[in-house]
PDB file of C-alpha atoms in Angstrom:
ATOM      1  CA  GLY A   1       1.723  48.362-112.281  1.00  0.00           C
ATOM      2  CA  ALA A   2       2.125  48.428-116.048  1.00  0.00           C
ATOM      3  CA  GLY A   3       1.428  52.274-116.177  1.00  0.00           C
ATOM      4  CA  VAL A   4       0.631  55.208-114.065  1.00  0.00           C
ATOM      5  CA  SER A   5      -2.871  54.955-112.723  1.00  0.00           C
ATOM      6  CA  GLN A   6      -4.796  57.971-111.527  1.00  0.00           C
ATOM      7  CA  SER A   7      -8.127  58.109-109.928  1.00  0.00           C
ATOM      8  CA  PRO A   8     -10.908  59.384-110.202  1.00  0.00           C
ATOM      9  CA  SER A   9     -10.651  59.960-113.982  1.00  0.00           C
ATOM     10  CA  ASN A  10     -13.318  62.716-113.641  1.00  0.00           C
ATOM     11  CA  LYS A  11     -14.329  64.726-110.401  1.00  0.00           C
ATOM     12  CA  VAL A  12     -17.100  67.372-110.227  1.00  0.00           C
ATOM     13  CA  THR A  13     -17.237  69.050-106.986  1.00  0.00           C
ATOM     14  CA  GLU A  14     -18.856  72.057-105.626  1.00  0.00           C
ATOM     15  CA  LYS A  15     -16.904  75.281-104.950  1.00  0.00           C
ATOM     16  CA  GLY A  16     -15.658  75.170-101.391  1.00  0.00           C
ATOM     17  CA  LYS A  17     -15.457  71.483-101.003  1.00  0.00           C
ATOM     18  CA  ASP A  18     -12.032  69.429-100.579  1.00  0.00           C
ATOM     19  CA  VAL A  19     -10.895  66.926-103.002  1.00  0.00           C
ATOM     20  CA  GLU A  20      -8.359  64.211-103.107  1.00  0.00           C
ATOM     21  CA  LEU A  21      -6.735  63.055-106.357  1.00  0.00           C
ATOM     22  CA  ARG A  22      -4.941  59.819-106.398  1.00  0.00           C
ATOM     23  CA  CYS A  23      -1.688  58.583-108.227  1.00  0.00           C
ATOM     24  CA  ASP A  24      -0.127  55.051-108.439  1.00  0.00           C
ATOM     25  CA  PRO A  25       3.158  55.203-110.109  1.00  0.00           C
ATOM     26  CA  ILE A  26       4.826  52.642-112.150  1.00  0.00           C
ATOM     27  CA  SER A  27       6.211  50.035-109.910  1.00  0.00           C
ATOM     28  CA  GLY A  28      10.038  50.876-109.187  1.00  0.00           C
ATOM     29  CA  HIS A  29       9.677  54.366-110.025  1.00  0.00           C
ATOM     30  CA  THR A  30      11.273  56.509-107.426  1.00  0.00           C
ATOM     31  CA  ALA A  31      10.336  59.858-108.856  1.00  0.00           C
ATOM     32  CA  LEU A  32       6.756  61.235-108.935  1.00  0.00           C
ATOM     33  CA  TYR A  33       5.455  64.409-110.240  1.00  0.00           C
ATOM     34  CA  TRP A  34       2.144  66.478-110.279  1.00  0.00           C
ATOM     35  CA  TYR A  35       1.234  68.791-113.088  1.00  0.00           C
ATOM     36  CA  ARG A  36      -1.795  70.859-113.911  1.00  0.00           C
ATOM     37  CA  GLN A  37      -3.084  71.655-117.303  1.00  0.00           C
ATOM     38  CA  ARG A  38      -5.850  73.982-117.750  1.00  0.00           C
ATOM     39  CA  LEU A  39      -8.037  73.897-120.896  1.00  0.00           C
ATOM     40  CA  GLY A  40      -6.079  74.840-124.002  1.00  0.00           C
ATOM     41  CA  GLN A  41      -2.911  75.500-122.016  1.00  0.00           C
ATOM     42  CA  GLY A  42       0.294  73.951-121.388  1.00  0.00           C
ATOM     43  CA  LEU A  43       1.523  71.762-118.283  1.00  0.00           C
ATOM     44  CA  GLU A  44       2.086  73.696-115.100  1.00  0.00           C
ATOM     45  CA  PHE A  45       4.412  72.218-112.665  1.00  0.00           C
ATOM     46  CA  LEU A  46       3.059  71.577-109.236  1.00  0.00           C
ATOM     47  CA  ILE A  47       5.282  69.359-107.125  1.00  0.00           C
ATOM     48  CA  TYR A  48       7.823  66.565-107.320  1.00  0.00           C
ATOM     49  CA  PHE A  49       8.628  63.700-105.012  1.00  0.00           C
ATOM     50  CA  GLN A  50      11.797  61.544-104.570  1.00  0.00           C
ATOM     51  CA  GLY A  51      10.620  58.620-102.567  1.00  0.00           C
ATOM     52  CA  ASN A  52       8.322  60.114-100.039  1.00  0.00           C
ATOM     53  CA  SER A  53      10.263  63.458 -99.825  1.00  0.00           C
ATOM     54  CA  ALA A  54       9.032  66.515-101.743  1.00  0.00           C
ATOM     55  CA  PRO A  55      12.253  68.443-102.574  1.00  0.00           C
ATOM     56  CA  ASP A  56      10.541  70.878-104.861  1.00  0.00           C
ATOM     57  CA  LYS A  57       6.977  71.876-104.155  1.00  0.00           C
ATOM     58  CA  SER A  58       7.384  75.394-105.837  1.00  0.00           C
ATOM     59  CA  GLY A  59       4.541  75.024-108.223  1.00  0.00           C
ATOM     60  CA  LEU A  60       1.816  74.467-105.607  1.00  0.00           C
ATOM     61  CA  PRO A  61      -0.483  77.493-106.171  1.00  0.00           C
ATOM     62  CA  SER A  62      -1.664  78.312-102.692  1.00  0.00           C
ATOM     63  CA  ASP A  63      -1.519  76.667 -99.391  1.00  0.00           C
ATOM     64  CA  ARG A  64      -5.167  75.111-100.198  1.00  0.00           C
ATOM     65  CA  PHE A  65      -3.003  72.699-102.362  1.00  0.00           C
ATOM     66  CA  SER A  66      -1.131  69.959-100.498  1.00  0.00           C
ATOM     67  CA  ALA A  67       0.536  66.464-101.508  1.00  0.00           C
ATOM     68  CA  GLU A  68       1.930  63.520 -99.795  1.00  0.00           C
ATOM     69  CA  ARG A  69       3.487  60.288-100.909  1.00  0.00           C
ATOM     70  CA  THR A  70       3.621  56.944 -99.201  1.00  0.00           C
ATOM     71  CA  GLY A  71       7.232  55.438 -99.479  1.00  0.00           C
ATOM     72  CA  GLU A  72       7.863  54.889-103.329  1.00  0.00           C
ATOM     73  CA  SER A  73       4.221  54.248-104.178  1.00  0.00           C
ATOM     74  CA  VAL A  74       0.898  56.029-103.983  1.00  0.00           C
ATOM     75  CA  SER A  75       0.700  59.858-103.963  1.00  0.00           C
ATOM     76  CA  THR A  76      -2.444  61.903-103.218  1.00  0.00           C
ATOM     77  CA  LEU A  77      -2.943  65.547-104.135  1.00  0.00           C
ATOM     78  CA  THR A  78      -5.477  67.380-101.979  1.00  0.00           C
ATOM     79  CA  ILE A  79      -7.120  70.599-102.778  1.00  0.00           C
ATOM     80  CA  GLN A  80      -9.098  72.212 -99.900  1.00  0.00           C
ATOM     81  CA  ARG A  81     -11.811  74.739-100.309  1.00  0.00           C
ATOM     82  CA  THR A  82     -11.897  74.333-104.072  1.00  0.00           C
ATOM     83  CA  GLN A  83     -12.409  77.380-106.256  1.00  0.00           C
ATOM     84  CA  GLN A  84     -13.540  77.486-110.029  1.00  0.00           C
ATOM     85  CA  GLU A  85      -9.984  78.257-111.048  1.00  0.00           C
ATOM     86  CA  ASP A  86      -8.951  74.946-109.950  1.00  0.00           C
ATOM     87  CA  SER A  87     -10.821  73.414-112.673  1.00  0.00           C
ATOM     88  CA  ALA A  88      -8.220  71.482-114.874  1.00  0.00           C
ATOM     89  CA  VAL A  89      -6.688  68.272-115.692  1.00  0.00           C
ATOM     90  CA  TYR A  90      -4.353  67.016-112.956  1.00  0.00           C
ATOM     91  CA  LEU A  91      -1.610  64.852-114.412  1.00  0.00           C
ATOM     92  CA  CYS A  92       0.725  62.611-112.333  1.00  0.00           C
ATOM     93  CA  ALA A  93       3.875  61.347-113.938  1.00  0.00           C
ATOM     94  CA  SER A  94       6.654  59.154-112.645  1.00  0.00           C
ATOM     95  CA  THR A  95      10.282  58.180-113.674  1.00  0.00           C
ATOM     96  CA  ILE A  96      12.654  55.434-112.709  1.00  0.00           C
ATOM     97  CA  SER A  97      15.106  57.799-111.129  1.00  0.00           C
ATOM     98  CA  THR A  98      16.456  61.392-110.891  1.00  0.00           C
ATOM     99  CA  GLY A  99      18.177  62.390-113.826  1.00  0.00           C
ATOM    100  CA  PRO A 100      17.864  62.935-117.451  1.00  0.00           C
ATOM    101  CA  TYR A 101      14.790  60.718-117.987  1.00  0.00           C
ATOM    102  CA  GLY A 102      11.546  61.597-119.564  1.00  0.00           C
ATOM    103  CA  TYR A 103       8.312  61.211-117.593  1.00  0.00           C
ATOM    104  CA  THR A 104       5.672  58.523-118.207  1.00  0.00           C
ATOM    105  CA  PHE A 105       2.271  60.316-117.578  1.00  0.00           C
ATOM    106  CA  GLY A 106      -1.055  58.793-116.280  1.00  0.00           C
ATOM    107  CA  SER A 107      -4.304  59.543-117.987  1.00  0.00           C
ATOM    108  CA  GLY A 108      -5.112  62.319-115.547  1.00  0.00           C
ATOM    109  CA  THR A 109      -7.989  63.497-113.312  1.00  0.00           C
ATOM    110  CA  ARG A 110     -10.387  65.952-115.042  1.00  0.00           C
ATOM    111  CA  LEU A 111     -11.384  68.379-112.138  1.00  0.00           C
ATOM    112  CA  THR A 112     -14.542  70.401-112.624  1.00  0.00           C
ATOM    113  CA  VAL A 113     -15.552  72.896-109.838  1.00  0.00           C
ATOM    114  CA  VAL A 114     -18.958  74.185-110.037  1.00  0.00           C
TER     115      VAL A 114
ATOM    116  CA  GLN B   1      11.882  82.654-115.018  1.00  0.00           C
ATOM    117  CA  LYS B   2      12.737  79.769-117.305  1.00  0.00           C
ATOM    118  CA  GLU B   3      10.628  79.771-120.610  1.00  0.00           C
ATOM    119  CA  VAL B   4      10.128  77.405-123.306  1.00  0.00           C
ATOM    120  CA  GLU B   5       8.581  78.942-126.538  1.00  0.00           C
ATOM    121  CA  GLN B   6       6.620  77.180-129.194  1.00  0.00           C
ATOM    122  CA  ASN B   7       4.597  78.380-131.951  1.00  0.00           C
ATOM    123  CA  SER B   8       1.063  77.544-131.054  1.00  0.00           C
ATOM    124  CA  GLY B   9       0.002  76.713-134.600  1.00  0.00           C
ATOM    125  CA  PRO B  10      -1.960  75.290-135.967  1.00  0.00           C
ATOM    126  CA  LEU B  11       0.504  73.959-138.389  1.00  0.00           C
ATOM    127  CA  SER B  12      -0.932  71.982-141.294  1.00  0.00           C
ATOM    128  CA  VAL B  13       1.213  69.709-143.429  1.00  0.00           C
ATOM    129  CA  PRO B  14       0.000  67.477-146.095  1.00  0.00           C
ATOM    130  CA  GLU B  15       0.109  63.723-145.917  1.00  0.00           C
ATOM    131  CA  GLY B  16       3.465  62.318-146.686  1.00  0.00           C
ATOM    132  CA  ALA B  17       5.292  65.721-146.233  1.00  0.00           C
ATOM    133  CA  ILE B  18       7.767  66.604-143.488  1.00  0.00           C
ATOM    134  CA  ALA B  19       6.335  68.291-140.522  1.00  0.00           C
ATOM    135  CA  SER B  20       8.961  70.711-138.674  1.00  0.00           C
ATOM    136  CA  LEU B  21       8.273  71.704-135.074  1.00  0.00           C
ATOM    137  CA  ASN B  22      10.384  74.182-133.414  1.00  0.00           C
ATOM    138  CA  CYS B  23      11.233  75.033-129.814  1.00  0.00           C
ATOM    139  CA  THR B  24      13.363  77.687-128.102  1.00  0.00           C
ATOM    140  CA  TYR B  25      14.501  77.877-124.620  1.00  0.00           C
ATOM    141  CA  SER B  26      15.742  80.506-122.416  1.00  0.00           C
ATOM    142  CA  ASP B  27      18.221  78.798-119.847  1.00  0.00           C
ATOM    143  CA  ARG B  28      21.457  78.040-121.197  1.00  0.00           C
ATOM    144  CA  GLY B  29      21.943  75.685-118.226  1.00  0.00           C
ATOM    145  CA  SER B  30      19.222  73.509-119.767  1.00  0.00           C
ATOM    146  CA  GLN B  31      20.662  69.803-120.380  1.00  0.00           C
ATOM    147  CA  SER B  32      17.983  67.392-121.431  1.00  0.00           C
ATOM    148  CA  PHE B  33      15.173  68.033-124.087  1.00  0.00           C
ATOM    149  CA  PHE B  34      12.149  66.077-124.778  1.00  0.00           C
ATOM    150  CA  TRP B  35       9.153  66.037-127.367  1.00  0.00           C
ATOM    151  CA  TYR B  36       5.857  64.681-126.205  1.00  0.00           C
ATOM    152  CA  ARG B  37       2.815  64.125-128.199  1.00  0.00           C
ATOM    153  CA  GLN B  38      -0.717  64.850-126.811  1.00  0.00           C
ATOM    154  CA  TYR B  39      -3.653  63.695-128.458  1.00  0.00           C
ATOM    155  CA  SER B  40      -6.693  65.717-127.847  1.00  0.00           C
ATOM    156  CA  GLY B  41      -8.262  64.663-124.400  1.00  0.00           C
ATOM    157  CA  LYS B  42      -5.311  62.273-123.573  1.00  0.00           C
ATOM    158  CA  SER B  43      -2.145  62.697-121.520  1.00  0.00           C
ATOM    159  CA  PRO B  44       1.292  63.389-122.976  1.00  0.00           C
ATOM    160  CA  GLU B  45       3.290  60.343-124.321  1.00  0.00           C
ATOM    161  CA  LEU B  46       7.254  60.815-124.757  1.00  0.00           C
ATOM    162  CA  ILE B  47       8.203  60.559-128.523  1.00  0.00           C
ATOM    163  CA  MET B  48      12.035  61.554-128.139  1.00  0.00           C
ATOM    164  CA  PHE B  49      14.617  63.013-126.121  1.00  0.00           C
ATOM    165  CA  ILE B  50      17.993  64.428-126.910  1.00  0.00           C
ATOM    166  CA  TYR B  51      21.017  65.510-124.737  1.00  0.00           C
ATOM    167  CA  SER B  52      23.888  66.261-127.207  1.00  0.00           C
ATOM    168  CA  ASN B  53      24.191  68.808-130.016  1.00  0.00           C
ATOM    169  CA  GLY B  54      23.168  67.490-133.438  1.00  0.00           C
ATOM    170  CA  ASP B  55      20.436  65.014-134.655  1.00  0.00           C
ATOM    171  CA  LYS B  56      18.875  62.015-133.173  1.00  0.00           C
ATOM    172  CA  GLU B  57      16.887  59.724-135.535  1.00  0.00           C
ATOM    173  CA  ASP B  58      14.168  57.149-134.290  1.00  0.00           C
ATOM    174  CA  GLY B  59      12.030  55.857-137.096  1.00  0.00           C
ATOM    175  CA  ARG B  60      10.164  58.720-138.713  1.00  0.00           C
ATOM    176  CA  PHE B  61      11.321  61.150-135.970  1.00  0.00           C
ATOM    177  CA  THR B  62      14.344  63.154-135.769  1.00  0.00           C
ATOM    178  CA  ALA B  63      15.158  65.613-132.856  1.00  0.00           C
ATOM    179  CA  GLN B  64      17.862  68.239-133.505  1.00  0.00           C
ATOM    180  CA  LEU B  65      19.462  70.222-130.810  1.00  0.00           C
ATOM    181  CA  ASN B  66      21.541  73.426-131.095  1.00  0.00           C
ATOM    182  CA  LYS B  67      22.596  74.490-127.688  1.00  0.00           C
ATOM    183  CA  ALA B  68      24.496  77.525-128.890  1.00  0.00           C
ATOM    184  CA  SER B  69      21.344  78.880-130.543  1.00  0.00           C
ATOM    185  CA  GLN B  70      19.066  77.439-127.570  1.00  0.00           C
ATOM    186  CA  TYR B  71      16.927  75.663-130.167  1.00  0.00           C
ATOM    187  CA  VAL B  72      15.491  72.397-130.420  1.00  0.00           C
ATOM    188  CA  SER B  73      13.241  71.029-133.195  1.00  0.00           C
ATOM    189  CA  LEU B  74      11.423  67.772-134.231  1.00  0.00           C
ATOM    190  CA  LEU B  75      11.060  66.706-137.841  1.00  0.00           C
ATOM    191  CA  ILE B  76       8.336  64.016-138.764  1.00  0.00           C
ATOM    192  CA  ARG B  77       9.074  62.375-142.140  1.00  0.00           C
ATOM    193  CA  ASP B  78       6.204  60.912-144.148  1.00  0.00           C
ATOM    194  CA  SER B  79       3.583  62.485-142.175  1.00  0.00           C
ATOM    195  CA  GLN B  80       0.606  60.446-141.399  1.00  0.00           C
ATOM    196  CA  PRO B  81      -3.045  61.585-140.325  1.00  0.00           C
ATOM    197  CA  SER B  82      -2.442  59.848-137.051  1.00  0.00           C
ATOM    198  CA  ASP B  83       0.502  62.301-136.337  1.00  0.00           C
ATOM    199  CA  SER B  84      -2.081  65.087-136.079  1.00  0.00           C
ATOM    200  CA  ALA B  85      -1.609  66.032-132.239  1.00  0.00           C
ATOM    201  CA  THR B  86      -0.293  68.831-130.112  1.00  0.00           C
ATOM    202  CA  TYR B  87       3.353  68.560-129.692  1.00  0.00           C
ATOM    203  CA  LEU B  88       4.944  69.615-126.562  1.00  0.00           C
ATOM    204  CA  CYS B  89       8.624  70.609-125.957  1.00  0.00           C
ATOM    205  CA  ALA B  90      10.044  69.924-122.631  1.00  0.00           C
ATOM    206  CA  VAL B  91      13.377  70.927-121.141  1.00  0.00           C
ATOM    207  CA  LYS B  92      15.198  69.591-117.832  1.00  0.00           C
ATOM    208  CA  ASP B  93      18.201  71.369-116.122  1.00  0.00           C
ATOM    209  CA  PHE B  94      20.975  69.592-114.620  1.00  0.00           C
ATOM    210  CA  GLY B  95      20.219  69.141-110.954  1.00  0.00           C
ATOM    211  CA  ASN B  96      16.694  70.338-111.314  1.00  0.00           C
ATOM    212  CA  GLU B  97      14.180  67.363-111.626  1.00  0.00           C
ATOM    213  CA  LYS B  98      11.318  69.312-113.016  1.00  0.00           C
ATOM    214  CA  LEU B  99      10.593  69.430-116.856  1.00  0.00           C
ATOM    215  CA  THR B 100       9.392  72.889-117.840  1.00  0.00           C
ATOM    216  CA  PHE B 101       6.908  72.519-120.851  1.00  0.00           C
ATOM    217  CA  GLY B 102       6.215  74.788-123.700  1.00  0.00           C
ATOM    218  CA  THR B 103       2.594  75.371-124.554  1.00  0.00           C
ATOM    219  CA  GLY B 104       2.609  73.037-127.412  1.00  0.00           C
ATOM    220  CA  THR B 105       2.204  73.222-131.309  1.00  0.00           C
ATOM    221  CA  ARG B 106      -0.949  71.887-132.962  1.00  0.00           C
ATOM    222  CA  LEU B 107      -0.129  69.842-135.868  1.00  0.00           C
ATOM    223  CA  THR B 108      -2.678  68.868-138.410  1.00  0.00           C
ATOM    224  CA  ILE B 109      -1.881  66.069-141.194  1.00  0.00           C
ATOM    225  CA  ILE B 110      -3.988  66.680-144.232  1.00  0.00           C
ATOM    226  CA  PRO B 111      -4.928  63.647-146.216  1.00  0.00           C
TER     227      PRO B 111
END
């Protein structure tokens, strides 16, 4: 596609429920990243994919968080047993390859856990 | 723990003046440096990147890098109200694919 597409744009869920966030990167972009941004704070790295493998998942906060990617396309970030501290905007980004390239971000999914 | 530090602001600059945004980083191994602009409620968008010491100009924007001082800056000339946003500095190390972001500087251009 023309840009990085994320869905849903907004998600309100009850504490303890599981949620799945989706990211569709720019066509041809092999590298895909997930970040989290809490209200008024900076971007927090979660996980990075090169193709469908995840060489760096060091930012996943706990084992409630997992992510997968199908080939060089869609990625899903799953949060199990959501907690209120999971409330944030989850941003996905992609780039054409590894190396000294900046990212193109999607518009994000705003997750609210009530 | 790699750190990227920015003054959170807010930084207020009169319209037409030069806005100067600063960023320092802790890891001498950092290789690539990026400036992103983030409007309120929106996702970050890439403005500029710089790899080599010195200045890099793109329109009204100039990025400056000093690796010896571990310092990168962004100058915005002829500031416009539409430049009002949060500016994020980000750093990438050689062989490490993730960007480490600063917390951003909020810039307000006063008409």
